[in-house]
């Protein structure tokens, strides 16, 4: 957690790419992949002197990847007729994907499975890259479209211990994803306000550094209190995960609390900089842009609040 928090202070996009690679990519290969799949991993290929185009197994395509257009047979199945997904790391060779094993399934989310889908080549079916997308923030990670056109996936690319447990497997690591997203929020908020502190101590207005004025000091006081509360809550959740204490609700609340704290911090940092915040020469605008991504990673706040509200009313 400490390493990730420090990594995110340098680059939100790189930190999120690293953690999604670990939690939503390599994790499923290591846990469920066959020996044949594991021997084709980048590390194994490198040890054998064989090159691969991808450095990592990237995170899964967005959940609800698609239903079968053809009945599943003994050798494999087709996950979708035509579908385009927006993902990070567009240049990856292989991706864990969510999909139904049978188009006739009425189980909905409960019937989803993980499959390893590969890039299309002359000798195999698979996905192809679409257009690259240019983001507001987190620009160091490549984001673009992957196109699935009635892709055939062999049975040996199924990832799991039994059919229909894909959502359960994803849910088992969502606590880590949410805590890591919260850590990213801590890092961005602290970096933004540290820069704003230096600016407030050196920017002279009406004969004094602007940090001498009460309304500027109030911004730092509110941030400090909110930041310490968020950090304490996140590390408590990290301890609960490590100790295998059930903490789904706690991780949701910690992610929500820390990200809203970050939104407050970057907005207040922008106000401290005044008009200079609108200039790309100052780093505060990058913190503001990067922070926006955190509203969606690990679950949108509308979804989290809807779920938490239902749980609270039920209890």
mmCIF file of C-alpha atoms in Angstrom:
data_model
loop_
_atom_site.group_PDB
_atom_site.id
_atom_site.type_symbol
_atom_site.label_atom_id
_atom_site.label_comp_id
_atom_site.label_asym_id
_atom_site.label_seq_id
_atom_site.Cartn_x
_atom_site.Cartn_y
_atom_site.Cartn_z
ATOM 1 C CA UNK A 1 0.000 0.000 0.000
ATOM 2 C CA UNK A 2 2.789 2.410 0.879
ATOM 3 C CA UNK A 3 4.614 1.629 -2.361
ATOM 4 C CA UNK A 4 1.469 2.139 -4.413
ATOM 5 C CA UNK A 5 0.637 5.420 -2.699
ATOM 6 C CA UNK A 6 4.111 6.746 -3.506
ATOM 7 C CA UNK A 7 3.950 5.412 -7.073
ATOM 8 C CA UNK A 8 0.676 7.241 -7.654
ATOM 9 C CA UNK A 9 2.178 10.533 -6.519
ATOM 10 C CA UNK A 10 4.446 10.395 -9.545
ATOM 11 C CA UNK A 11 1.917 9.252 -12.129
ATOM 12 C CA UNK A 12 -1.732 8.383 -11.676
ATOM 13 C CA UNK A 13 -1.939 6.656 -15.070
ATOM 14 C CA UNK A 14 1.124 4.484 -14.515
ATOM 15 C CA UNK A 15 0.019 3.514 -11.010
ATOM 16 C CA UNK A 16 -3.477 2.535 -12.149
ATOM 17 C CA UNK A 17 -2.051 0.555 -15.078
ATOM 18 C CA UNK A 18 0.267 -1.325 -12.745
ATOM 19 C CA UNK A 19 -2.406 -2.240 -10.223
ATOM 20 C CA UNK A 20 -5.018 -3.219 -12.815
ATOM 21 C CA UNK A 21 -2.393 -5.405 -14.456
ATOM 22 C CA UNK A 22 -1.779 -7.151 -11.149
ATOM 23 C CA UNK A 23 -5.344 -7.441 -9.860
ATOM 24 C CA UNK A 24 -7.399 -7.781 -13.041
ATOM 25 C CA UNK A 25 -4.943 -9.398 -15.428
ATOM 26 C CA UNK A 26 -2.107 -11.540 -14.124
ATOM 27 C CA UNK A 27 -4.136 -12.590 -11.076
ATOM 28 C CA UNK A 28 -6.612 -14.628 -13.127
ATOM 29 C CA UNK A 29 -3.859 -16.220 -15.218
ATOM 30 C CA UNK A 30 -1.913 -17.245 -12.120
ATOM 31 C CA UNK A 31 -4.981 -18.569 -10.314
ATOM 32 C CA UNK A 32 -6.909 -20.293 -13.110
ATOM 33 C CA UNK A 33 -4.681 -20.563 -16.162
ATOM 34 C CA UNK A 34 -3.644 -23.964 -17.458
ATOM 35 C CA UNK A 35 0.018 -24.889 -17.627
ATOM 36 C CA UNK A 36 -0.082 -24.273 -21.377
ATOM 37 C CA UNK A 37 -1.381 -20.734 -20.833
ATOM 38 C CA UNK A 38 1.148 -20.024 -18.089
ATOM 39 C CA UNK A 39 4.065 -21.196 -20.234
ATOM 40 C CA UNK A 40 3.069 -18.542 -22.786
ATOM 41 C CA UNK A 41 3.252 -15.783 -20.197
ATOM 42 C CA UNK A 42 5.713 -12.953 -20.938
ATOM 43 C CA UNK A 43 8.031 -14.024 -18.100
ATOM 44 C CA UNK A 44 8.109 -17.650 -19.212
ATOM 45 C CA UNK A 45 8.644 -16.649 -22.839
ATOM 46 C CA UNK A 46 11.481 -14.356 -21.849
ATOM 47 C CA UNK A 47 13.168 -17.163 -19.919
ATOM 48 C CA UNK A 48 13.018 -19.337 -23.046
ATOM 49 C CA UNK A 49 14.390 -16.546 -25.224
ATOM 50 C CA UNK A 50 11.031 -16.057 -26.953
ATOM 51 C CA UNK A 51 9.609 -12.593 -27.541
ATOM 52 C CA UNK A 52 6.026 -11.503 -27.014
ATOM 53 C CA UNK A 53 4.460 -8.220 -28.051
ATOM 54 C CA UNK A 54 2.810 -7.638 -24.698
ATOM 55 C CA UNK A 55 4.724 -6.855 -21.534
ATOM 56 C CA UNK A 56 1.790 -7.771 -19.294
ATOM 57 C CA UNK A 57 -1.530 -9.513 -19.246
ATOM 58 C CA UNK A 58 -3.845 -6.541 -19.334
ATOM 59 C CA UNK A 59 -7.024 -6.144 -17.322
ATOM 60 C CA UNK A 60 -10.318 -7.649 -18.477
ATOM 61 C CA UNK A 61 -12.645 -6.147 -21.009
ATOM 62 C CA UNK A 62 -15.574 -4.377 -19.397
ATOM 63 C CA UNK A 63 -18.006 -6.734 -17.642
ATOM 64 C CA UNK A 64 -20.915 -7.947 -19.730
ATOM 65 C CA UNK A 65 -18.576 -8.669 -22.634
ATOM 66 C CA UNK A 66 -21.276 -10.463 -24.597
ATOM 67 C CA UNK A 67 -23.511 -13.492 -24.992
ATOM 68 C CA UNK A 68 -22.875 -16.392 -27.358
ATOM 69 C CA UNK A 69 -24.352 -16.168 -30.806
ATOM 70 C CA UNK A 70 -23.740 -19.893 -31.329
ATOM 71 C CA UNK A 71 -24.319 -22.771 -28.911
ATOM 72 C CA UNK A 72 -21.199 -23.814 -27.090
ATOM 73 C CA UNK A 73 -19.742 -27.102 -28.349
ATOM 74 C CA UNK A 74 -17.052 -29.417 -27.109
ATOM 75 C CA UNK A 75 -14.179 -27.506 -28.665
ATOM 76 C CA UNK A 76 -15.181 -23.943 -27.865
ATOM 77 C CA UNK A 77 -17.723 -21.181 -28.353
ATOM 78 C CA UNK A 78 -18.277 -17.725 -29.807
ATOM 79 C CA UNK A 79 -18.546 -14.983 -27.236
ATOM 80 C CA UNK A 80 -20.178 -12.261 -29.322
ATOM 81 C CA UNK A 81 -21.434 -11.419 -32.787
ATOM 82 C CA UNK A 82 -20.076 -7.870 -32.957
ATOM 83 C CA UNK A 83 -18.930 -5.716 -30.057
ATOM 84 C CA UNK A 84 -16.522 -2.860 -29.442
ATOM 85 C CA UNK A 85 -15.045 -2.285 -25.986
ATOM 86 C CA UNK A 86 -13.016 0.627 -24.602
ATOM 87 C CA UNK A 87 -10.015 -0.586 -22.617
ATOM 88 C CA UNK A 88 -6.566 0.425 -21.418
ATOM 89 C CA UNK A 89 -3.441 -1.083 -22.998
ATOM 90 C CA UNK A 90 -4.837 -1.495 -26.481
ATOM 91 C CA UNK A 91 -1.650 -3.159 -27.739
ATOM 92 C CA UNK A 92 -1.879 -6.261 -25.538
ATOM 93 C CA UNK A 93 -1.758 -9.684 -27.179
ATOM 94 C CA UNK A 94 -4.117 -11.390 -24.735
ATOM 95 C CA UNK A 95 -6.956 -10.344 -22.444
ATOM 96 C CA UNK A 96 -9.070 -11.966 -19.765
ATOM 97 C CA UNK A 97 -12.689 -11.275 -20.780
ATOM 98 C CA UNK A 98 -16.097 -11.793 -19.243
ATOM 99 C CA UNK A 99 -18.695 -13.635 -21.299
ATOM 100 C CA UNK A 100 -21.488 -16.187 -21.261
ATOM 101 C CA UNK A 101 -20.714 -19.760 -22.178
ATOM 102 C CA UNK A 102 -24.189 -20.239 -23.636
ATOM 103 C CA UNK A 103 -26.311 -17.644 -25.450
ATOM 104 C CA UNK A 104 -29.442 -19.301 -24.084
ATOM 105 C CA UNK A 105 -28.402 -18.756 -20.473
ATOM 106 C CA UNK A 106 -30.908 -16.754 -18.401
ATOM 107 C CA UNK A 107 -28.625 -16.393 -15.403
ATOM 108 C CA UNK A 108 -27.531 -12.862 -16.307
ATOM 109 C CA UNK A 109 -24.467 -11.725 -14.368
ATOM 110 C CA UNK A 110 -24.478 -14.968 -12.376
ATOM 111 C CA UNK A 111 -23.746 -16.906 -15.558
ATOM 112 C CA UNK A 112 -20.673 -14.943 -16.646
ATOM 113 C CA UNK A 113 -17.282 -16.651 -16.990
ATOM 114 C CA UNK A 114 -13.714 -15.557 -17.605
ATOM 115 C CA UNK A 115 -12.017 -16.448 -20.886
ATOM 116 C CA UNK A 116 -8.584 -15.643 -22.214
ATOM 117 C CA UNK A 117 -9.100 -14.022 -25.623
ATOM 118 C CA UNK A 118 -6.122 -13.494 -27.915
ATOM 119 C CA UNK A 119 -5.347 -11.020 -30.644
ATOM 120 C CA UNK A 120 -6.363 -12.101 -34.130
ATOM 121 C CA UNK A 121 -3.624 -13.495 -36.375
ATOM 122 C CA UNK A 122 -3.515 -15.410 -39.646
ATOM 123 C CA UNK A 123 -3.661 -18.692 -37.731
ATOM 124 C CA UNK A 124 -6.236 -17.908 -35.011
ATOM 125 C CA UNK A 125 -9.414 -15.976 -34.352
ATOM 126 C CA UNK A 126 -9.433 -13.109 -31.896
ATOM 127 C CA UNK A 127 -9.930 -9.401 -31.294
ATOM 128 C CA UNK A 128 -8.467 -6.551 -33.348
ATOM 129 C CA UNK A 129 -7.552 -3.005 -32.305
ATOM 130 C CA UNK A 130 -9.869 -0.137 -33.134
ATOM 131 C CA UNK A 131 -9.221 3.558 -32.734
ATOM 132 C CA UNK A 132 -7.018 4.943 -29.996
ATOM 133 C CA UNK A 133 -8.805 7.287 -27.590
ATOM 134 C CA UNK A 134 -7.256 10.420 -26.107
ATOM 135 C CA UNK A 135 -8.147 10.990 -22.455
ATOM 136 C CA UNK A 136 -8.528 14.052 -20.278
ATOM 137 C CA UNK A 137 -6.048 12.648 -17.732
ATOM 138 C CA UNK A 138 -3.944 9.557 -16.974
ATOM 139 C CA UNK A 139 -2.415 10.001 -20.391
ATOM 140 C CA UNK A 140 0.597 7.745 -19.950
ATOM 141 C CA UNK A 141 -1.589 4.634 -20.333
ATOM 142 C CA UNK A 142 -2.782 3.767 -23.841
ATOM 143 C CA UNK A 143 -6.582 3.578 -24.081
ATOM 144 C CA UNK A 144 -8.498 2.511 -27.154
ATOM 145 C CA UNK A 145 -11.072 0.220 -28.658
ATOM 146 C CA UNK A 146 -10.939 -3.526 -29.114
ATOM 147 C CA UNK A 147 -13.278 -5.009 -31.699
ATOM 148 C CA UNK A 148 -14.767 -8.490 -31.247
ATOM 149 C CA UNK A 149 -16.457 -9.885 -34.351
ATOM 150 C CA UNK A 150 -17.988 -13.288 -33.563
ATOM 151 C CA UNK A 151 -14.718 -14.330 -31.899
ATOM 152 C CA UNK A 152 -14.184 -18.052 -31.381
ATOM 153 C CA UNK A 153 -12.596 -18.986 -28.050
ATOM 154 C CA UNK A 154 -11.386 -22.564 -27.431
ATOM 155 C CA UNK A 155 -12.404 -24.401 -24.288
ATOM 156 C CA UNK A 156 -8.836 -24.492 -22.996
ATOM 157 C CA UNK A 157 -8.972 -20.685 -22.686
ATOM 158 C CA UNK A 158 -11.660 -20.902 -19.995
ATOM 159 C CA UNK A 159 -10.401 -19.377 -16.731
ATOM 160 C CA UNK A 160 -12.056 -20.725 -13.597
ATOM 161 C CA UNK A 161 -12.694 -23.691 -11.390
ATOM 162 C CA UNK A 162 -16.313 -24.081 -12.498
ATOM 163 C CA UNK A 163 -18.795 -22.549 -14.944
ATOM 164 C CA UNK A 164 -20.750 -19.440 -13.916
ATOM 165 C CA UNK A 165 -18.412 -18.079 -11.235
ATOM 166 C CA UNK A 166 -16.903 -15.166 -13.190
ATOM 167 C CA UNK A 167 -18.636 -12.410 -11.230
ATOM 168 C CA UNK A 168 -17.728 -14.113 -7.964
ATOM 169 C CA UNK A 169 -14.066 -14.274 -8.995
ATOM 170 C CA UNK A 170 -14.092 -10.599 -9.971
ATOM 171 C CA UNK A 171 -15.833 -9.661 -6.728
ATOM 172 C CA UNK A 172 -13.131 -11.361 -4.704
ATOM 173 C CA UNK A 173 -10.571 -8.784 -5.786
ATOM 174 C CA UNK A 174 -12.839 -5.710 -5.970
ATOM 175 C CA UNK A 175 -11.989 -4.826 -2.367
ATOM 176 C CA UNK A 176 -8.325 -4.529 -3.354
ATOM 177 C CA UNK A 177 -9.237 -2.507 -6.444
ATOM 178 C CA UNK A 178 -11.260 -0.046 -4.375
ATOM 179 C CA UNK A 179 -8.606 0.360 -1.716
ATOM 180 C CA UNK A 180 -5.946 0.917 -4.373
ATOM 181 C CA UNK A 181 -8.163 3.502 -6.071
ATOM 182 C CA UNK A 182 -8.479 5.241 -2.713
ATOM 183 C CA UNK A 183 -4.704 5.187 -2.305
ATOM 184 C CA UNK A 184 -4.421 6.827 -5.705
ATOM 185 C CA UNK A 185 -6.789 9.528 -4.465
ATOM 186 C CA UNK A 186 -4.600 10.083 -1.400
ATOM 187 C CA UNK A 187 -1.525 10.479 -3.555
ATOM 188 C CA UNK A 188 -3.065 12.935 -5.998
ATOM 189 C CA UNK A 189 -4.650 15.017 -3.243
ATOM 190 C CA UNK A 190 -1.425 15.213 -1.222
ATOM 191 C CA UNK A 191 0.673 16.114 -4.256
ATOM 192 C CA UNK A 192 -1.789 18.821 -5.300
ATOM 193 C CA UNK A 193 -1.961 20.404 -1.858
ATOM 194 C CA UNK A 194 1.791 20.155 -1.289
ATOM 195 C CA UNK A 195 2.319 22.107 -4.506
ATOM 196 C CA UNK A 196 -0.394 24.557 -3.454
ATOM 197 C CA UNK A 197 1.343 24.998 -0.090
ATOM 198 C CA UNK A 198 4.543 26.024 -1.792
ATOM 199 C CA UNK A 199 2.640 28.403 -4.033
ATOM 200 C CA UNK A 200 0.715 29.919 -1.109
ATOM 201 C CA UNK A 201 3.949 30.580 0.810
ATOM 202 C CA UNK A 202 5.607 32.312 -2.133
ATOM 203 C CA UNK A 203 2.813 34.098 -3.998
ATOM 204 C CA UNK A 204 2.695 37.714 -2.797
ATOM 205 C CA UNK A 205 -0.577 39.630 -2.881
ATOM 206 C CA UNK A 206 -1.241 42.953 -1.112
ATOM 207 C CA UNK A 207 2.212 42.800 0.447
ATOM 208 C CA UNK A 208 1.919 39.325 2.010
ATOM 209 C CA UNK A 209 2.176 35.671 0.960
ATOM 210 C CA UNK A 210 -1.390 34.543 0.270
ATOM 211 C CA UNK A 211 -0.902 31.806 2.886
ATOM 212 C CA UNK A 212 -1.180 34.552 5.486
ATOM 213 C CA UNK A 213 -4.869 35.076 4.681
ATOM 214 C CA UNK A 214 -7.523 33.195 6.640
ATOM 215 C CA UNK A 215 -9.600 31.894 3.731
ATOM 216 C CA UNK A 216 -6.510 30.322 2.151
ATOM 217 C CA UNK A 217 -5.500 28.699 5.449
ATOM 218 C CA UNK A 218 -9.025 27.322 5.827
ATOM 219 C CA UNK A 219 -8.631 25.350 2.602
ATOM 220 C CA UNK A 220 -5.537 23.614 3.944
ATOM 221 C CA UNK A 221 -7.179 22.912 7.321
ATOM 222 C CA UNK A 222 -10.211 21.227 5.759
ATOM 223 C CA UNK A 223 -8.022 19.193 3.427
ATOM 224 C CA UNK A 224 -5.744 18.044 6.246
ATOM 225 C CA UNK A 225 -8.627 16.778 8.393
ATOM 226 C CA UNK A 226 -10.325 15.012 5.489
ATOM 227 C CA UNK A 227 -7.053 13.549 4.222
ATOM 228 C CA UNK A 228 -6.053 12.035 7.566
ATOM 229 C CA UNK A 229 -9.508 10.495 8.032
ATOM 230 C CA UNK A 230 -9.398 8.970 4.527
ATOM 231 C CA UNK A 231 -5.895 7.605 4.971
ATOM 232 C CA UNK A 232 -6.736 6.015 8.323
ATOM 233 C CA UNK A 233 -9.866 4.400 6.887
ATOM 234 C CA UNK A 234 -8.037 3.038 3.833
ATOM 235 C CA UNK A 235 -5.253 1.473 5.884
ATOM 236 C CA UNK A 236 -7.866 -0.075 8.168
ATOM 237 C CA UNK A 237 -9.487 -1.640 5.098
ATOM 238 C CA UNK A 238 -6.084 -2.862 3.907
ATOM 239 C CA UNK A 239 -5.572 -4.535 7.292
ATOM 240 C CA UNK A 240 -9.022 -6.155 7.056
ATOM 241 C CA UNK A 241 -8.242 -7.551 3.603
ATOM 242 C CA UNK A 242 -4.893 -8.918 4.779
ATOM 243 C CA UNK A 243 -6.547 -10.430 7.867
ATOM 244 C CA UNK A 244 -9.361 -11.914 5.713
ATOM 245 C CA UNK A 245 -12.022 -9.979 7.602
ATOM 246 C CA UNK A 246 -15.172 -9.384 5.449
ATOM 247 C CA UNK A 247 -15.038 -5.728 4.429
ATOM 248 C CA UNK A 248 -16.995 -5.177 1.226
ATOM 249 C CA UNK A 249 -19.017 -2.278 2.632
ATOM 250 C CA UNK A 250 -15.991 -0.738 4.348
ATOM 251 C CA UNK A 251 -13.948 -0.765 1.131
ATOM 252 C CA UNK A 252 -16.804 0.851 -0.785
ATOM 253 C CA UNK A 253 -17.125 3.610 1.810
ATOM 254 C CA UNK A 254 -13.365 4.144 1.979
ATOM 255 C CA UNK A 255 -13.123 4.461 -1.798
ATOM 256 C CA UNK A 256 -16.061 6.892 -1.883
ATOM 257 C CA UNK A 257 -14.744 8.976 1.030
ATOM 258 C CA UNK A 258 -11.152 9.227 -0.196
ATOM 259 C CA UNK A 259 -12.092 10.031 -3.779
ATOM 260 C CA UNK A 260 -14.496 12.786 -2.756
ATOM 261 C CA UNK A 261 -11.699 14.124 -0.536
ATOM 262 C CA UNK A 262 -9.437 14.141 -3.559
ATOM 263 C CA UNK A 263 -12.026 16.015 -5.649
ATOM 264 C CA UNK A 264 -12.180 18.654 -2.904
ATOM 265 C CA UNK A 265 -8.390 18.871 -2.660
ATOM 266 C CA UNK A 266 -7.666 19.352 -6.363
ATOM 267 C CA UNK A 267 -10.472 21.883 -6.697
ATOM 268 C CA UNK A 268 -9.190 23.893 -3.730
ATOM 269 C CA UNK A 269 -5.631 23.689 -5.058
ATOM 270 C CA UNK A 270 -6.882 25.136 -8.350
ATOM 271 C CA UNK A 271 -8.522 28.010 -6.447
ATOM 272 C CA UNK A 272 -5.330 28.701 -4.498
ATOM 273 C CA UNK A 273 -3.418 29.040 -7.755
ATOM 274 C CA UNK A 274 -6.105 31.349 -9.106
ATOM 275 C CA UNK A 275 -5.839 32.084 -12.825
ATOM 276 C CA UNK A 276 -2.450 30.379 -13.012
ATOM 277 C CA UNK A 277 -4.206 27.038 -12.440
ATOM 278 C CA UNK A 278 -5.642 27.361 -15.934
ATOM 279 C CA UNK A 279 -2.159 27.328 -17.439
ATOM 280 C CA UNK A 280 -0.488 24.061 -18.380
ATOM 281 C CA UNK A 281 2.841 25.412 -17.097
ATOM 282 C CA UNK A 282 1.659 24.716 -13.546
ATOM 283 C CA UNK A 283 1.241 21.089 -12.390
ATOM 284 C CA UNK A 284 -2.003 21.630 -10.484
ATOM 285 C CA UNK A 285 -4.089 21.285 -13.653
ATOM 286 C CA UNK A 286 -2.698 17.775 -14.181
ATOM 287 C CA UNK A 287 -3.764 16.715 -10.693
ATOM 288 C CA UNK A 288 -7.247 18.041 -11.408
ATOM 289 C CA UNK A 289 -7.435 16.102 -14.693
ATOM 290 C CA UNK A 290 -6.054 12.868 -13.254
ATOM 291 C CA UNK A 291 -8.394 12.937 -10.260
ATOM 292 C CA UNK A 292 -11.503 12.753 -12.452
ATOM 293 C CA UNK A 293 -10.738 9.150 -13.420
ATOM 294 C CA UNK A 294 -11.054 8.056 -9.791
ATOM 295 C CA UNK A 295 -14.787 8.779 -9.858
ATOM 296 C CA UNK A 296 -15.245 5.732 -12.101
ATOM 297 C CA UNK A 297 -12.508 3.271 -11.114
ATOM 298 C CA UNK A 298 -13.680 0.651 -8.613
ATOM 299 C CA UNK A 299 -17.334 1.585 -9.169
ATOM 300 C CA UNK A 300 -19.015 4.927 -9.793
ATOM 301 C CA UNK A 301 -20.129 6.761 -6.685
ATOM 302 C CA UNK A 302 -23.731 6.613 -7.809
ATOM 303 C CA UNK A 303 -23.560 2.803 -7.896
ATOM 304 C CA UNK A 304 -21.678 2.595 -4.589
ATOM 305 C CA UNK A 305 -24.074 4.954 -2.811
ATOM 306 C CA UNK A 306 -27.117 3.133 -4.165
ATOM 307 C CA UNK A 307 -25.775 -0.178 -2.851
ATOM 308 C CA UNK A 308 -24.646 1.205 0.508
ATOM 309 C CA UNK A 309 -27.940 3.001 0.985
ATOM 310 C CA UNK A 310 -29.872 -0.225 0.395
ATOM 311 C CA UNK A 311 -27.639 -2.097 2.854
ATOM 312 C CA UNK A 312 -28.032 0.615 5.516
ATOM 313 C CA UNK A 313 -31.831 0.688 5.190
ATOM 314 C CA UNK A 314 -31.981 -3.101 5.272
ATOM 315 C CA UNK A 315 -29.923 -3.327 8.440
#
